[in-house]
C-alpha positions as a printed Julia matrix, in Angstrom:
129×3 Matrix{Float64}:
 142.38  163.1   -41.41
 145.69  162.14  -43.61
 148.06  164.95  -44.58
 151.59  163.91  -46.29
 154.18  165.23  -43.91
 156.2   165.88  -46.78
 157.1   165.66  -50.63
 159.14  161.83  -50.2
 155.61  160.97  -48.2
 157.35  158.87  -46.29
 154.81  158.81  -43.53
 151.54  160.63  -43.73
 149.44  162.27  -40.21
 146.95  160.42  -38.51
 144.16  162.14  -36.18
 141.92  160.12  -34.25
 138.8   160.94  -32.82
 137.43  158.73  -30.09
 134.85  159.52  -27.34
 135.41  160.15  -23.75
 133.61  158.85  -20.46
 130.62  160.93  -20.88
 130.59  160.91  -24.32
 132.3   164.25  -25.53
 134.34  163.71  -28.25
 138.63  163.52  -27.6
 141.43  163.32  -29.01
 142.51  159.85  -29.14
 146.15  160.33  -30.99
 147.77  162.37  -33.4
 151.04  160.39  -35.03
 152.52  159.27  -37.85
 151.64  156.39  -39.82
 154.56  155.46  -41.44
 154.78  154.18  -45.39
 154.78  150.0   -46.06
 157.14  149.6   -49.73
 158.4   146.25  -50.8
 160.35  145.16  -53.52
 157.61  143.69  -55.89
 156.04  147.24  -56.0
 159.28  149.81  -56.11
 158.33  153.19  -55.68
 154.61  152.37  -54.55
 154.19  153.47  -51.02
 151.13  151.86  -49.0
 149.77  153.59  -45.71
 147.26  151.66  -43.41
 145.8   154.4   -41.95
 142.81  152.26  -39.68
 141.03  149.04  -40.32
 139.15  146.41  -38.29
 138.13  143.09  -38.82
 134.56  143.92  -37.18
 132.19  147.23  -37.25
 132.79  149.49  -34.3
 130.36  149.7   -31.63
 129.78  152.86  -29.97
 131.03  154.38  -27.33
 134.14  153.67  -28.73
 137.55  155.74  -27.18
 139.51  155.69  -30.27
 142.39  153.13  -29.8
 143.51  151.51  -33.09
 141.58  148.05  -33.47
 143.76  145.15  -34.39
 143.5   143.38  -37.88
 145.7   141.16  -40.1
 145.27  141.5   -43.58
 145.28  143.84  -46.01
 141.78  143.3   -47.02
 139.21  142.95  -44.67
 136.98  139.78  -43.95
 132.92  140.11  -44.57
 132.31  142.82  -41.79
 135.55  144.31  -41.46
 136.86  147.31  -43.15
 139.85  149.33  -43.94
 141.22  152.98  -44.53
 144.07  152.8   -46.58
 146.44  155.17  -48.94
 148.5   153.98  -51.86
 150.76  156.15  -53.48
 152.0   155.29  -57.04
 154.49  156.44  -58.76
 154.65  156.88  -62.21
 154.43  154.11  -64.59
 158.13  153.53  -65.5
 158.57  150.61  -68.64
 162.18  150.27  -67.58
 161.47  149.29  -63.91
 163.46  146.2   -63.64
 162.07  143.34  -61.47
 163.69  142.12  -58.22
 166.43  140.4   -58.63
 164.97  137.48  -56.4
 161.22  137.25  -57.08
 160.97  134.3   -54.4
 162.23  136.74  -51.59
 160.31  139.76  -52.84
 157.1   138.11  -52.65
 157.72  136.77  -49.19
 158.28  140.44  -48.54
 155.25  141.77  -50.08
 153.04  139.0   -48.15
 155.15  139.44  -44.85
 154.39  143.54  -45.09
 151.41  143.39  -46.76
 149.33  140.43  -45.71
 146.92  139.04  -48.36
 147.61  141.81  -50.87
 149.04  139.22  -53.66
 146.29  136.59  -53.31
 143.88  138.9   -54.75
 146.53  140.22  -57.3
 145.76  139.93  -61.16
 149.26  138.34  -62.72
 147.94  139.64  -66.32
 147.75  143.09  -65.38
 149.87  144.47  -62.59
 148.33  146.26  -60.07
 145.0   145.05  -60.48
 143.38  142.82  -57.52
 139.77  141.17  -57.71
 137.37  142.57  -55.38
 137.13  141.08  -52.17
 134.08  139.36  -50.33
 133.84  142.52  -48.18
 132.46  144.78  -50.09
């Protein structure tokens, strides 16, 4: 479950189900996951709400599985929320475009790789699906 915590969305609610010793379901945590923004993208919030870079197995107890990129590898998969904001035409790019995407790859690992240059916001579909 994902619920906005409020109208800026600057984090959103995460719930996590997991499954105790004898296998009755728990609570595993209830926090905030908060928003990823960089420059290249102003006004586009991302929120990586759960991934992994392999399937679960079961029993599993609910504690977030590593993973380090923003799409997953053949296997993997991810839960994530993007929030865009309107389409502006006099958004100005960064002033540094160097820096901004060594942001954008820094807080969003291996999000620009798949990016389309001729149309923004576009990314090819990865090997994972």
């Amino acid at each position: 479950m994902a619920e906005t915590n409020d109208a800026e969305s600057s984090s959103v609610r995460r719930i996590v189900t997991g499954e105790g010793q004898n296998g009755e379901p728990v609570f595993a945590s209830d926090g905030d996951v908060p928003a990823i923004e960089t420059p290249l993208m102003p006004g586009a919030k991302f929120f990586s709400l759960w991934g992994a870079d392999v399937l679960p197995a079961l029993p599993d107890n609910g504690d977030e599985p590593p993973f380090r990129t923003w799409f997953p590898p053949a296997g993997g998969f991810r839960f994530e929320l993007i929030e865009l904001p309107p389409e502006n035409e006099n958004a100005a790019p960064p002033p540094d475009m160097k820096q901004a995407l060594k942001e954008t790859e820094t807080r969003l690992p291996g999000l620009i790789q798949t990016m389309d240059p001729k149309k923004p916001g576009m990314h090819r579909t990865t090997r994972s699906i």
